[in-house]
Tab-separated table of C-alpha atoms and ligand atoms in Angstrom:
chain	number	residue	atom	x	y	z
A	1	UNK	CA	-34.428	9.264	-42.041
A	2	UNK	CA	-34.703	8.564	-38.140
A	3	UNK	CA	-37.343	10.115	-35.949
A	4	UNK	CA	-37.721	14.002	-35.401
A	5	UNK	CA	-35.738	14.866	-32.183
A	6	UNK	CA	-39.538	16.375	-30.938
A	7	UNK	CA	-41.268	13.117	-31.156
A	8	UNK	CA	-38.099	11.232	-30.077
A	9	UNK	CA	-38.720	14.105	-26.954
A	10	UNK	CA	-42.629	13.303	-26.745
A	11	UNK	CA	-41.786	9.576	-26.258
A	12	UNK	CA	-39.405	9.686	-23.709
A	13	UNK	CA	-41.603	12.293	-21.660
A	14	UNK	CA	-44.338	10.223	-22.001
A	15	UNK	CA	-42.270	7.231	-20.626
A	16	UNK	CA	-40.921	8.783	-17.870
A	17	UNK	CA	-44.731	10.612	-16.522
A	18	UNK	CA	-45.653	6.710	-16.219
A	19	UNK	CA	-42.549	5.923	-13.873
A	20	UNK	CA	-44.224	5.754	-10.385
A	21	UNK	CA	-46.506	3.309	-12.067
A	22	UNK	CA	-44.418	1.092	-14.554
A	23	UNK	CA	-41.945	0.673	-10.929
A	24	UNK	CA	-44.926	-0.515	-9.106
A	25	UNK	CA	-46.333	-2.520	-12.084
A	26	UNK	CA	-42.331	-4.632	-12.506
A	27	UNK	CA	-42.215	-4.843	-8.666
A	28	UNK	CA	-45.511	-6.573	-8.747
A	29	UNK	CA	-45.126	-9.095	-10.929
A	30	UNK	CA	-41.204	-9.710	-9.561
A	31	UNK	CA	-42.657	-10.140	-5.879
A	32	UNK	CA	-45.777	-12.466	-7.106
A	33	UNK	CA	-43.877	-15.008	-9.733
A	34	UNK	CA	-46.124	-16.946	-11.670
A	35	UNK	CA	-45.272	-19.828	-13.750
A	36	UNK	CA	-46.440	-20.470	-17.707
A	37	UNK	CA	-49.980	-20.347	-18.380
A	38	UNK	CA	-50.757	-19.223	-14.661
A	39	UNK	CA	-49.586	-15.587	-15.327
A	40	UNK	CA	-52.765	-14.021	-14.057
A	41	UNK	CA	-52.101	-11.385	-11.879
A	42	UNK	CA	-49.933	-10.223	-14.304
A	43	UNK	CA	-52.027	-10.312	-17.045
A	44	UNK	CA	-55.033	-8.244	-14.969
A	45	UNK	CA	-52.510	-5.786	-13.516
A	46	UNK	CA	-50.969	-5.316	-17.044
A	47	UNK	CA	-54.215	-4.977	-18.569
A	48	UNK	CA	-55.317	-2.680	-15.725
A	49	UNK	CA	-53.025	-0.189	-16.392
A	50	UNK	CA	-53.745	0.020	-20.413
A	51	UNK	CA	-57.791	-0.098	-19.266
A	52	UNK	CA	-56.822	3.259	-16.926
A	53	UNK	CA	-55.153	4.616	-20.418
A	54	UNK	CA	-57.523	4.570	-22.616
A	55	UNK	CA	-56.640	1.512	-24.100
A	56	UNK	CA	-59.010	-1.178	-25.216
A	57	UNK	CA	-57.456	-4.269	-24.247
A	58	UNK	CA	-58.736	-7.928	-26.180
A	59	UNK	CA	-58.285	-10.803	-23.900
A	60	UNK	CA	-58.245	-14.404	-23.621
A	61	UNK	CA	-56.406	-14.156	-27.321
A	62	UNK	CA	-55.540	-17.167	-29.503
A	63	UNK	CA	-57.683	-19.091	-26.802
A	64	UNK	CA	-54.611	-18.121	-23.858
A	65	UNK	CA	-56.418	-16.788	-20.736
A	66	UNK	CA	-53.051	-14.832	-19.486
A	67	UNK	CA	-52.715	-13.612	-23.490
A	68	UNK	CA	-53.876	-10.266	-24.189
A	69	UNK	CA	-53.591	-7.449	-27.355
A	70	UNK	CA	-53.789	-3.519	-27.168
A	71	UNK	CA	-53.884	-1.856	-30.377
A	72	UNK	CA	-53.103	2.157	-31.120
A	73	UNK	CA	-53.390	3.962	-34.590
A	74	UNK	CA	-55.026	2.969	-37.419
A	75	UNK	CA	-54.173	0.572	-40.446
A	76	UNK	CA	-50.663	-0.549	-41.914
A	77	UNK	CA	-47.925	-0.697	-41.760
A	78	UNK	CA	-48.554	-2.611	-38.136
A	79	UNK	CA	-45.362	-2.816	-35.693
A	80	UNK	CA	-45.914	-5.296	-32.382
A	81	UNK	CA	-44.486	-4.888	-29.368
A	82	UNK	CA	-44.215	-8.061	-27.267
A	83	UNK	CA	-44.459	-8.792	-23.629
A	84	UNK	CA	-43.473	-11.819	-21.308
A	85	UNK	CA	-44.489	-12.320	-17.927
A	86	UNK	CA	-43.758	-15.985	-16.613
A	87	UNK	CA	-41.314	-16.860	-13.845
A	88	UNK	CA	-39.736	-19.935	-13.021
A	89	UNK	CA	-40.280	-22.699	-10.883
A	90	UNK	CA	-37.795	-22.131	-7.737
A	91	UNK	CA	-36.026	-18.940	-8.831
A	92	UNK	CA	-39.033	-16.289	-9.408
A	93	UNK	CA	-38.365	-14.156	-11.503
A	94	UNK	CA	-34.593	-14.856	-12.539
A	95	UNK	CA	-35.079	-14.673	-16.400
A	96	UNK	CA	-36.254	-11.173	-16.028
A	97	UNK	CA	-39.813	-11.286	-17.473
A	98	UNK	CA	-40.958	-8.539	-15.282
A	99	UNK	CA	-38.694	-6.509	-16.854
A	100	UNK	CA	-39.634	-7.377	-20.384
A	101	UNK	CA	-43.208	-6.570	-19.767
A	102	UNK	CA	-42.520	-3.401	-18.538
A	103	UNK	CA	-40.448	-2.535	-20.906
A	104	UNK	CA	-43.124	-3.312	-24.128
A	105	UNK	CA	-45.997	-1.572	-21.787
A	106	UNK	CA	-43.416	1.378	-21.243
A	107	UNK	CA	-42.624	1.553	-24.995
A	108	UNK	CA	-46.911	0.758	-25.674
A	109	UNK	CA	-47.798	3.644	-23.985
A	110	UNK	CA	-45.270	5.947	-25.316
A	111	UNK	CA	-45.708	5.124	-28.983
A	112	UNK	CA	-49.797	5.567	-28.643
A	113	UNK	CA	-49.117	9.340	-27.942
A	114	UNK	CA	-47.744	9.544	-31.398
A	115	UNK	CA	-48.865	7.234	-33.632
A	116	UNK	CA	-51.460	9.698	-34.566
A	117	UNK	CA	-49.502	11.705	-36.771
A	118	UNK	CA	-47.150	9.014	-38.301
A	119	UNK	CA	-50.631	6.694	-39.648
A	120	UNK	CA	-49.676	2.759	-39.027
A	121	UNK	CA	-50.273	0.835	-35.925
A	122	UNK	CA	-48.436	-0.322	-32.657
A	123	UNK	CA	-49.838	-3.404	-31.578
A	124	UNK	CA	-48.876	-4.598	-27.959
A	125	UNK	CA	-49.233	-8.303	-27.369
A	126	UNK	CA	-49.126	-10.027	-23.947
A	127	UNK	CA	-47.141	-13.046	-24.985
A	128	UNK	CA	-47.514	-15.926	-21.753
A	129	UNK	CA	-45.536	-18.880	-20.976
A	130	UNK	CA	-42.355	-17.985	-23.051
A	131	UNK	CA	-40.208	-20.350	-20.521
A	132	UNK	CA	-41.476	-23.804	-21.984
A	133	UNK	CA	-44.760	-23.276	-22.953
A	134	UNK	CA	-44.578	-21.417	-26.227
A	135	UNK	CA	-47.330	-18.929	-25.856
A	136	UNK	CA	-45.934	-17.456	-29.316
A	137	UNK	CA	-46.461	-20.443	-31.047
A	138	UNK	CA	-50.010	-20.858	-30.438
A	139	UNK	CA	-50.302	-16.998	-30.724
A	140	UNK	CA	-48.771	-17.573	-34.880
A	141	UNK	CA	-50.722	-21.015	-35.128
A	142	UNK	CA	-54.181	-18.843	-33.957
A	143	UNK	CA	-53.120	-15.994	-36.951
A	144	UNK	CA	-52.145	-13.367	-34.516
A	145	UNK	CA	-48.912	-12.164	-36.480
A	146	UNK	CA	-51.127	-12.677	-39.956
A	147	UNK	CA	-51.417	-8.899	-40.195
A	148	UNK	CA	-48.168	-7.875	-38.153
A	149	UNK	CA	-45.230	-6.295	-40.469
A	150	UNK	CA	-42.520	-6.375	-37.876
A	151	UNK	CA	-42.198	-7.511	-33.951
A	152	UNK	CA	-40.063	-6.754	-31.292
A	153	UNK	CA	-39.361	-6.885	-27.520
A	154	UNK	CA	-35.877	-6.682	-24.656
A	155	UNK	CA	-34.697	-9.279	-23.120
A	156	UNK	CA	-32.682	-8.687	-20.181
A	157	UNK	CA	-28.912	-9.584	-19.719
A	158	UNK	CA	-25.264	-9.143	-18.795
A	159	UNK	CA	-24.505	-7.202	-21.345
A	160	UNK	CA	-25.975	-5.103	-24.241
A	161	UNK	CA	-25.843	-6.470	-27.632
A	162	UNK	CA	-28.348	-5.796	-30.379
A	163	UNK	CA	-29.201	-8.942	-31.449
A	164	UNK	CA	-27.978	-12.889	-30.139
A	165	UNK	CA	-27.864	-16.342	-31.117
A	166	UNK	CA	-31.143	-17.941	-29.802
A	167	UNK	CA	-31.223	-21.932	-30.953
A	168	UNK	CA	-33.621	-23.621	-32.134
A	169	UNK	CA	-34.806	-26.452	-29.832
A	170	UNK	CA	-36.436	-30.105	-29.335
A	171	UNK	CA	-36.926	-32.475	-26.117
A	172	UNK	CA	-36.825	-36.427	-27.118
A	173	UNK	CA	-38.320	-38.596	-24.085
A	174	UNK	CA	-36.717	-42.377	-23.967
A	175	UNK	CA	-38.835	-45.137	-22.101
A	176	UNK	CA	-36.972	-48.248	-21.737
A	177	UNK	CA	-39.178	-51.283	-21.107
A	178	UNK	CA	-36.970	-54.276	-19.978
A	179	UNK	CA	-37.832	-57.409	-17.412
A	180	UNK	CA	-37.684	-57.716	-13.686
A	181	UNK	CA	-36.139	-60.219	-11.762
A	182	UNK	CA	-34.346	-60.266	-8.461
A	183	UNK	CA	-30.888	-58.672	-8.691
A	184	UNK	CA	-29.393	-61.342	-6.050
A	185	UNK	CA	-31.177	-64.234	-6.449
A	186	UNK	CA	-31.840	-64.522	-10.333
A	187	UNK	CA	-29.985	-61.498	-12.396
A	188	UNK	CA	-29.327	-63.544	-15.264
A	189	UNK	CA	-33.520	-63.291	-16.117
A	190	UNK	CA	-33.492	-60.053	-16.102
A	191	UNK	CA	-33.101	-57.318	-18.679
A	192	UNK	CA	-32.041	-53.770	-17.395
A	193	UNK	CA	-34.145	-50.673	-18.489
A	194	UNK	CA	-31.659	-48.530	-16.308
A	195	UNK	CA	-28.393	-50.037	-18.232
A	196	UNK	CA	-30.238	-48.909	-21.941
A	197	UNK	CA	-31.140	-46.039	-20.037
A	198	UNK	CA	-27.685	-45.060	-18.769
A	199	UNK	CA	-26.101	-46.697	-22.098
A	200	UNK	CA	-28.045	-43.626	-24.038
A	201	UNK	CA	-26.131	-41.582	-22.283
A	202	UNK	CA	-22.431	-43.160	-22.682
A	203	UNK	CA	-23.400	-43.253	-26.668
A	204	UNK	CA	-24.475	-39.377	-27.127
A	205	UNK	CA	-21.434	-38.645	-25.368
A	206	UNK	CA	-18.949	-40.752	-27.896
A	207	UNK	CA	-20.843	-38.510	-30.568
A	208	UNK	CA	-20.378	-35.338	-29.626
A	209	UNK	CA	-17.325	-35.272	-31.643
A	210	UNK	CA	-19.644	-34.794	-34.784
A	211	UNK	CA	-21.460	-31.979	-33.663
A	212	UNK	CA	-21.117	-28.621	-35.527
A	213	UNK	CA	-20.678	-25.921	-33.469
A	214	UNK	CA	-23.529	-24.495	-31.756
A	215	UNK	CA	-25.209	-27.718	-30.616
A	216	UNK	CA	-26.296	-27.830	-27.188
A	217	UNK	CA	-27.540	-31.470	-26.121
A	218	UNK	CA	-28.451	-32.453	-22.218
A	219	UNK	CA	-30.255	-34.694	-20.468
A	220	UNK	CA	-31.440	-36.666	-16.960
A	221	UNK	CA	-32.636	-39.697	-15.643
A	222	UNK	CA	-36.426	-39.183	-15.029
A	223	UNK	CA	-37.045	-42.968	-14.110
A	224	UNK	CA	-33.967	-44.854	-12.591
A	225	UNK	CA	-35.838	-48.090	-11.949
A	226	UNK	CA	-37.973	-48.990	-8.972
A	227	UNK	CA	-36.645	-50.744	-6.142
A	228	UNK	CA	-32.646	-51.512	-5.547
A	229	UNK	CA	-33.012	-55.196	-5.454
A	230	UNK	CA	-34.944	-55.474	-8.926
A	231	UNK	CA	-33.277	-55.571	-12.294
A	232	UNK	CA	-35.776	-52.192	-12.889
A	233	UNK	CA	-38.059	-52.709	-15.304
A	234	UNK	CA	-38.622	-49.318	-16.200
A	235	UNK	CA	-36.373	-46.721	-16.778
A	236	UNK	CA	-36.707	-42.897	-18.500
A	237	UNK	CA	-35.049	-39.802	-19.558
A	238	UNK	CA	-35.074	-36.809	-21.144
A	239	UNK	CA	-32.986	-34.850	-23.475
A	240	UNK	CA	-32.914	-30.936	-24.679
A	241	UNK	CA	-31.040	-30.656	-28.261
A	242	UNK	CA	-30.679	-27.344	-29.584
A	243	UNK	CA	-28.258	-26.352	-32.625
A	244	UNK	CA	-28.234	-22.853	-34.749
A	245	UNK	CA	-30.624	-23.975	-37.176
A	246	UNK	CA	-33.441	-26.707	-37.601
A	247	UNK	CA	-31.499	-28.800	-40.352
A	248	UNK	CA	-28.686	-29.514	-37.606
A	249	UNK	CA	-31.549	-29.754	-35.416
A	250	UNK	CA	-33.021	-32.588	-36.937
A	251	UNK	CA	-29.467	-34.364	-37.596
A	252	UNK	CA	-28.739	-34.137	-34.049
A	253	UNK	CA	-31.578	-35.335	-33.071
A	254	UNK	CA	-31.210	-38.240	-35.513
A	255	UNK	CA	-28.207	-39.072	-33.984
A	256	UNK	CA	-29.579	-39.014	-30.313
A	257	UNK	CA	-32.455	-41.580	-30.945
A	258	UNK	CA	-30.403	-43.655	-32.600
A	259	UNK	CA	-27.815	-43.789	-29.684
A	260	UNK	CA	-31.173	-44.827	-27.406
A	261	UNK	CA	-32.313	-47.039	-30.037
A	262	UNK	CA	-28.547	-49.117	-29.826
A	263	UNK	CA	-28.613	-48.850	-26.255
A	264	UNK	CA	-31.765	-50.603	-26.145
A	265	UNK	CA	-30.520	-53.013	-28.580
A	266	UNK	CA	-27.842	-53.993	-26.276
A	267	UNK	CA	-29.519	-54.488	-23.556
A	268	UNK	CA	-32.300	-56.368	-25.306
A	269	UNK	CA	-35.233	-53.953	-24.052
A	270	UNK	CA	-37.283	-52.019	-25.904
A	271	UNK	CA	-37.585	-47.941	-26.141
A	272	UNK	CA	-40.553	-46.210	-27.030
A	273	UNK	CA	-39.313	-42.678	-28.333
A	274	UNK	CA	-41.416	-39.286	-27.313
A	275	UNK	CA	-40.645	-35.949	-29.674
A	276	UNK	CA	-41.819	-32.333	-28.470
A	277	UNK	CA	-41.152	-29.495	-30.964
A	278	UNK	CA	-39.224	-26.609	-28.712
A	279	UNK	CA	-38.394	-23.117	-30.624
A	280	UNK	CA	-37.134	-22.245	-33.855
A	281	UNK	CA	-33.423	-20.144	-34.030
A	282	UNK	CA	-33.732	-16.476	-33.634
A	283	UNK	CA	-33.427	-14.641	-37.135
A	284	UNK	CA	-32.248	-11.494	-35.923
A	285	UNK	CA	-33.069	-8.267	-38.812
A	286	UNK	CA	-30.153	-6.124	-38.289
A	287	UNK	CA	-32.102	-3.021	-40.309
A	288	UNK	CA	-34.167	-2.804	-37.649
A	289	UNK	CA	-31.966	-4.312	-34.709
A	290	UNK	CA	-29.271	-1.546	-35.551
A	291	UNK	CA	-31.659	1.226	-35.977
A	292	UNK	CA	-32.843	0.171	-31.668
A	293	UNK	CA	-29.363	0.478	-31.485
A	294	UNK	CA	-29.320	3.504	-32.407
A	295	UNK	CA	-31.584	4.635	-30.069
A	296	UNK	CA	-30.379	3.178	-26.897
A	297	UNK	CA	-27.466	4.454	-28.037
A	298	UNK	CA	-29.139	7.941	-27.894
A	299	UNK	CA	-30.085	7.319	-24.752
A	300	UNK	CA	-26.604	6.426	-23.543
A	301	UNK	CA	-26.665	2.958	-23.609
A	302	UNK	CA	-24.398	1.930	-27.284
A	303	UNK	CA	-24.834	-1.577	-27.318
A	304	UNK	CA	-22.688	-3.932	-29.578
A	305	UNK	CA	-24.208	-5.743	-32.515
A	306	UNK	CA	-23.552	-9.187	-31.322
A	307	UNK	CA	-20.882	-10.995	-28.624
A	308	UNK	CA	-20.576	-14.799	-29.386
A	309	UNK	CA	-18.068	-15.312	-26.327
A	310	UNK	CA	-21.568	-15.557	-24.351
A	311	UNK	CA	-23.766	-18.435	-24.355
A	312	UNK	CA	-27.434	-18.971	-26.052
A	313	UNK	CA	-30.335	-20.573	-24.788
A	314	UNK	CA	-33.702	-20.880	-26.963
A	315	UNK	CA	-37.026	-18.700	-27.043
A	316	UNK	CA	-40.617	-18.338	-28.851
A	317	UNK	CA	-39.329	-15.135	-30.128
A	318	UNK	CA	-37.387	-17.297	-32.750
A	319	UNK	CA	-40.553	-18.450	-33.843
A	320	UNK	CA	-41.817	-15.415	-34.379
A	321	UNK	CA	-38.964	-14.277	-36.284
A	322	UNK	CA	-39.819	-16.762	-39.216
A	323	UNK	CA	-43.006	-15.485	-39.444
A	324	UNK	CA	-42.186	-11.859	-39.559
A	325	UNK	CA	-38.785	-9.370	-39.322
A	326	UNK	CA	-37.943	-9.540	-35.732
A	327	UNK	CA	-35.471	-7.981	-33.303
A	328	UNK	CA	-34.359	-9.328	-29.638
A	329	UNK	CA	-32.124	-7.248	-28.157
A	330	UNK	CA	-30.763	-7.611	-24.788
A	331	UNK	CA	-29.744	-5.187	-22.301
A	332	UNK	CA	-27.587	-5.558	-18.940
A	333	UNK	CA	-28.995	-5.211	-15.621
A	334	UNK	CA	-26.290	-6.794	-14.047
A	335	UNK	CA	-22.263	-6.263	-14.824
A	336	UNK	CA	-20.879	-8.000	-17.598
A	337	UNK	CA	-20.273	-11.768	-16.530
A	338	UNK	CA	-21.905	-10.853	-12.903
A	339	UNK	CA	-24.620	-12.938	-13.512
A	340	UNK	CA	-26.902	-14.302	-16.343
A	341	UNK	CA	-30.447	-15.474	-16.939
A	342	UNK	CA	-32.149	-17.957	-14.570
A	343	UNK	CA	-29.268	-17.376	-11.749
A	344	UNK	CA	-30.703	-15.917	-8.120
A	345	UNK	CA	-28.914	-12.942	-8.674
A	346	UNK	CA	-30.078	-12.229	-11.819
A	347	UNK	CA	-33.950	-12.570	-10.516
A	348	UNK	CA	-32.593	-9.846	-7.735
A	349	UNK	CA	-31.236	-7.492	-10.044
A	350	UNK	CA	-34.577	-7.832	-12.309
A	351	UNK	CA	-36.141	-6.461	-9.003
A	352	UNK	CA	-33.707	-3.761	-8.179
A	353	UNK	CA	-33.338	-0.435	-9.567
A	354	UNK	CA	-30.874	-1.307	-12.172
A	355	UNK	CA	-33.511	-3.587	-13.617
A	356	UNK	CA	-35.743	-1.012	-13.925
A	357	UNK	CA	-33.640	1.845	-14.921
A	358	UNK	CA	-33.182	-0.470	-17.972
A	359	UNK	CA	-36.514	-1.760	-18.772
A	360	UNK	CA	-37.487	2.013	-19.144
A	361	UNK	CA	-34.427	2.898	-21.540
A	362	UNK	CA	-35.892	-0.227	-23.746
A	363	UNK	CA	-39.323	1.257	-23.464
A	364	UNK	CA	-37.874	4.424	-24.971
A	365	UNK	CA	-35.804	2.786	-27.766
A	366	UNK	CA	-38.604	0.385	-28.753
A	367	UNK	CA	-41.340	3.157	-28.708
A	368	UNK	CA	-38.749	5.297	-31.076
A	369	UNK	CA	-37.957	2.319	-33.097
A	370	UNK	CA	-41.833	1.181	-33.488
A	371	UNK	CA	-42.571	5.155	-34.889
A	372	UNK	CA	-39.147	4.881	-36.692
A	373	UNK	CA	-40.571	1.770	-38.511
A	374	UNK	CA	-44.519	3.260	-39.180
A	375	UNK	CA	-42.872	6.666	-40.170
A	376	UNK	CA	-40.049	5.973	-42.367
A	377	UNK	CA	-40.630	4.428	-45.581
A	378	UNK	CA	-36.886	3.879	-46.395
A	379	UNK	CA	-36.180	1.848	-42.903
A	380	UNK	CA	-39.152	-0.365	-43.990
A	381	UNK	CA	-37.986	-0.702	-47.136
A	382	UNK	CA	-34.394	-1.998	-45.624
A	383	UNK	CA	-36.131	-4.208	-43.006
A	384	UNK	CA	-38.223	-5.834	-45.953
A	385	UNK	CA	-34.894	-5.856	-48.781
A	386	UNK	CA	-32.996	-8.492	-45.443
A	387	UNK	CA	-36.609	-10.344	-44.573
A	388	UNK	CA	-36.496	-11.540	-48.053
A	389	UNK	CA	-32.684	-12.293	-48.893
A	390	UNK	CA	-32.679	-14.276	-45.728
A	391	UNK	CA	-30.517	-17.383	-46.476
A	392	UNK	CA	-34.062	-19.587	-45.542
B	1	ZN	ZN1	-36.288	-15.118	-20.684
């Protein structure tokens, strides 16, 4: 049973009396980028405007400075809305985050007014450093989500589907260590770090053909020796892998060290290999991605349950989602194939009005869809039934 046209009514209202301010809030944080773990003025500003609500706001959570946690209603069941509000280095806001946290605050807000009378909790988390940091992941490790039944937040896009692919995600550094020697007057004593280093390369390539679909792996040269008339010495690089799930995951990244570990072999230098654990794939719950859906859909916005024509990149959200049911929908706020995430005209358009006019539809459909979920038993139920028959 969805949500009683009134309160579907109350929520929006209450949305749109906080418009002057939620537009000055998203242009604020869009004209003042800040990058992961620096997200300070838009962690006060944020918290600011919950502080002038009412709210009590807990900072400094899970030990993150730029983290923060607003809580309204009382008891379980306990939905959480999430925020982002990093940037990028170079291209500002181009991933949107502004967007996103208006968008949660928006919903926040909104779903306070009426938690009252459905019992249950919204809890809005200020999430930081979602664009290589994994704010999320420290968030889970610290127990945040320990007493969370369901979490959700936008994303902005090109496009608006319900839920996406997001892949799960590791970065392997390679330091070649070979032996100098003057690359006129005495090559043969030398032993290349750059030729290992450039080998690795060649040999991930040849293996592509055994990928399974999905996997995403990329890399660059972060050392490429150190003068042009040494046989270099040193040599570095780094690669992202990223496949659907972690099993693949881990293959892949078999396969990649072992390409650096022949290289080396060839050239007869050594490697020293460097592992950092990225994000988990995105476990999308449809019961509770299709009844957003159904809201912005409401709000004249029907979004499509998934398009796999479009690319997928990797977020904290997908850790998240194997803790508790999650949804991450996305929502244009450019035309279809106009632009996408971390592009300069994406970062425009999450500072224009279009940005805006959509951050405040998902503030409307995740407010509805957080009382859906405290209010209706039978949604819960459904959201629960696919949590636990997940193939995982
Ligand atoms: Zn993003």
């Amino acid at each position: 049973m969805s949500l009683a046209p009134e309160v579907a009514t109350v929520i929006d209202r209450a949305v749109d009396s906080n418009l002057a301010e939620l537009a000055s809030l998203s242009g604020r944080i869009h004209a003042n980028p800040e990058l992961r773990f620096e997200e300070h003025k838009a962690c006060a500003w944020l918290t600011e405007f919950l502080a002038a609500r009412g709210h009590t706001v807990e900072r400094n959570v899970a030990g993150l400075p730029t983290a923060f946690r607003a809580r309204a209603g009382k008891g379980s069941p306990r939905v959480a809305i999430l925020a982002e509000y990093d940037a990028l280095p170079g291209v500002g806001h181009a991933c949107g985050h502004n967007l996103i946290a208006t968008g949660a605050i928006g919903a926040f807000v909104a779903a306070a007014q009426v938690v009252g009378s459905t019992g249950g909790e919204v809890v809005l988390l200020g999430t930081p450093a979602e664009e290589g940091g994994g704010g999320k992941i420290t968030m889970i490790d610290a127990g945040v989500f320990a007493d969370v039944d369901a979490a959700m937040m936008f994303h902005p896009f090109d496009r608006d589907l319900l839920a996406h692919t997001a892949l799960a995600s590791l970065w392997l550094t390679f330091d070649f260590k070979g032996k100098p020697s003057h690359a006129a007057i005495a090559p043969h004593a030398g032993k290349s770090a750059l030729t290992a280093c450039l080998d690795t390369f060649r040999l991930v390539d040849g293996q592509r053909v055994h990928f399974r679909d999905g996997v995403r792996v990329h890399g660059y040269v972060t050392n490429g020796g150190q003068a042009v008339n040494i046989i270099p010495e040193r040599a570095a690089c780094e690669f992202s892998v990223r496949a659907l799930d972690g099993v693949e995951l881990a293959r892949v990244r078999g396969i990649v060290e072992r390409c650096a570990r022949g290289a080396a072999l060839a050239s007869d230098v050594e490697v020293s290999i460097g592992v950092r654990q990225g994000y988990k794939d995105m476990v999308n719950n449809m019961a509770l991605a299709r009844r957003f859906g159904a809201h912005t859909g409401a709000l004249g916005r029907p979004a499509r349950e998934r398009d796999d024509r479009i690319g997928a990149g990797s977020t904290d959200m997908g850790d998240v989602s194997h803790v508790v049911p999650s949804i991450h929908p996305w929502l244009a706020i450019v035309d279809e194939g106009e632009a996408l995430c971390h592009e300069r005209r994406f970062a425009e358009a999450a500072g224009a009005p279009s940005g805006l006019s959509t951050a405040l539809v998902a503030a409307k459909a995740m407010a509805r869809t957080a009382v859906d979920y405290l209010a209706d038993a039978e949604l819960r139920a459904a959201v629960s039934a696919e949590w636990t028959a997940r193939a995982r």
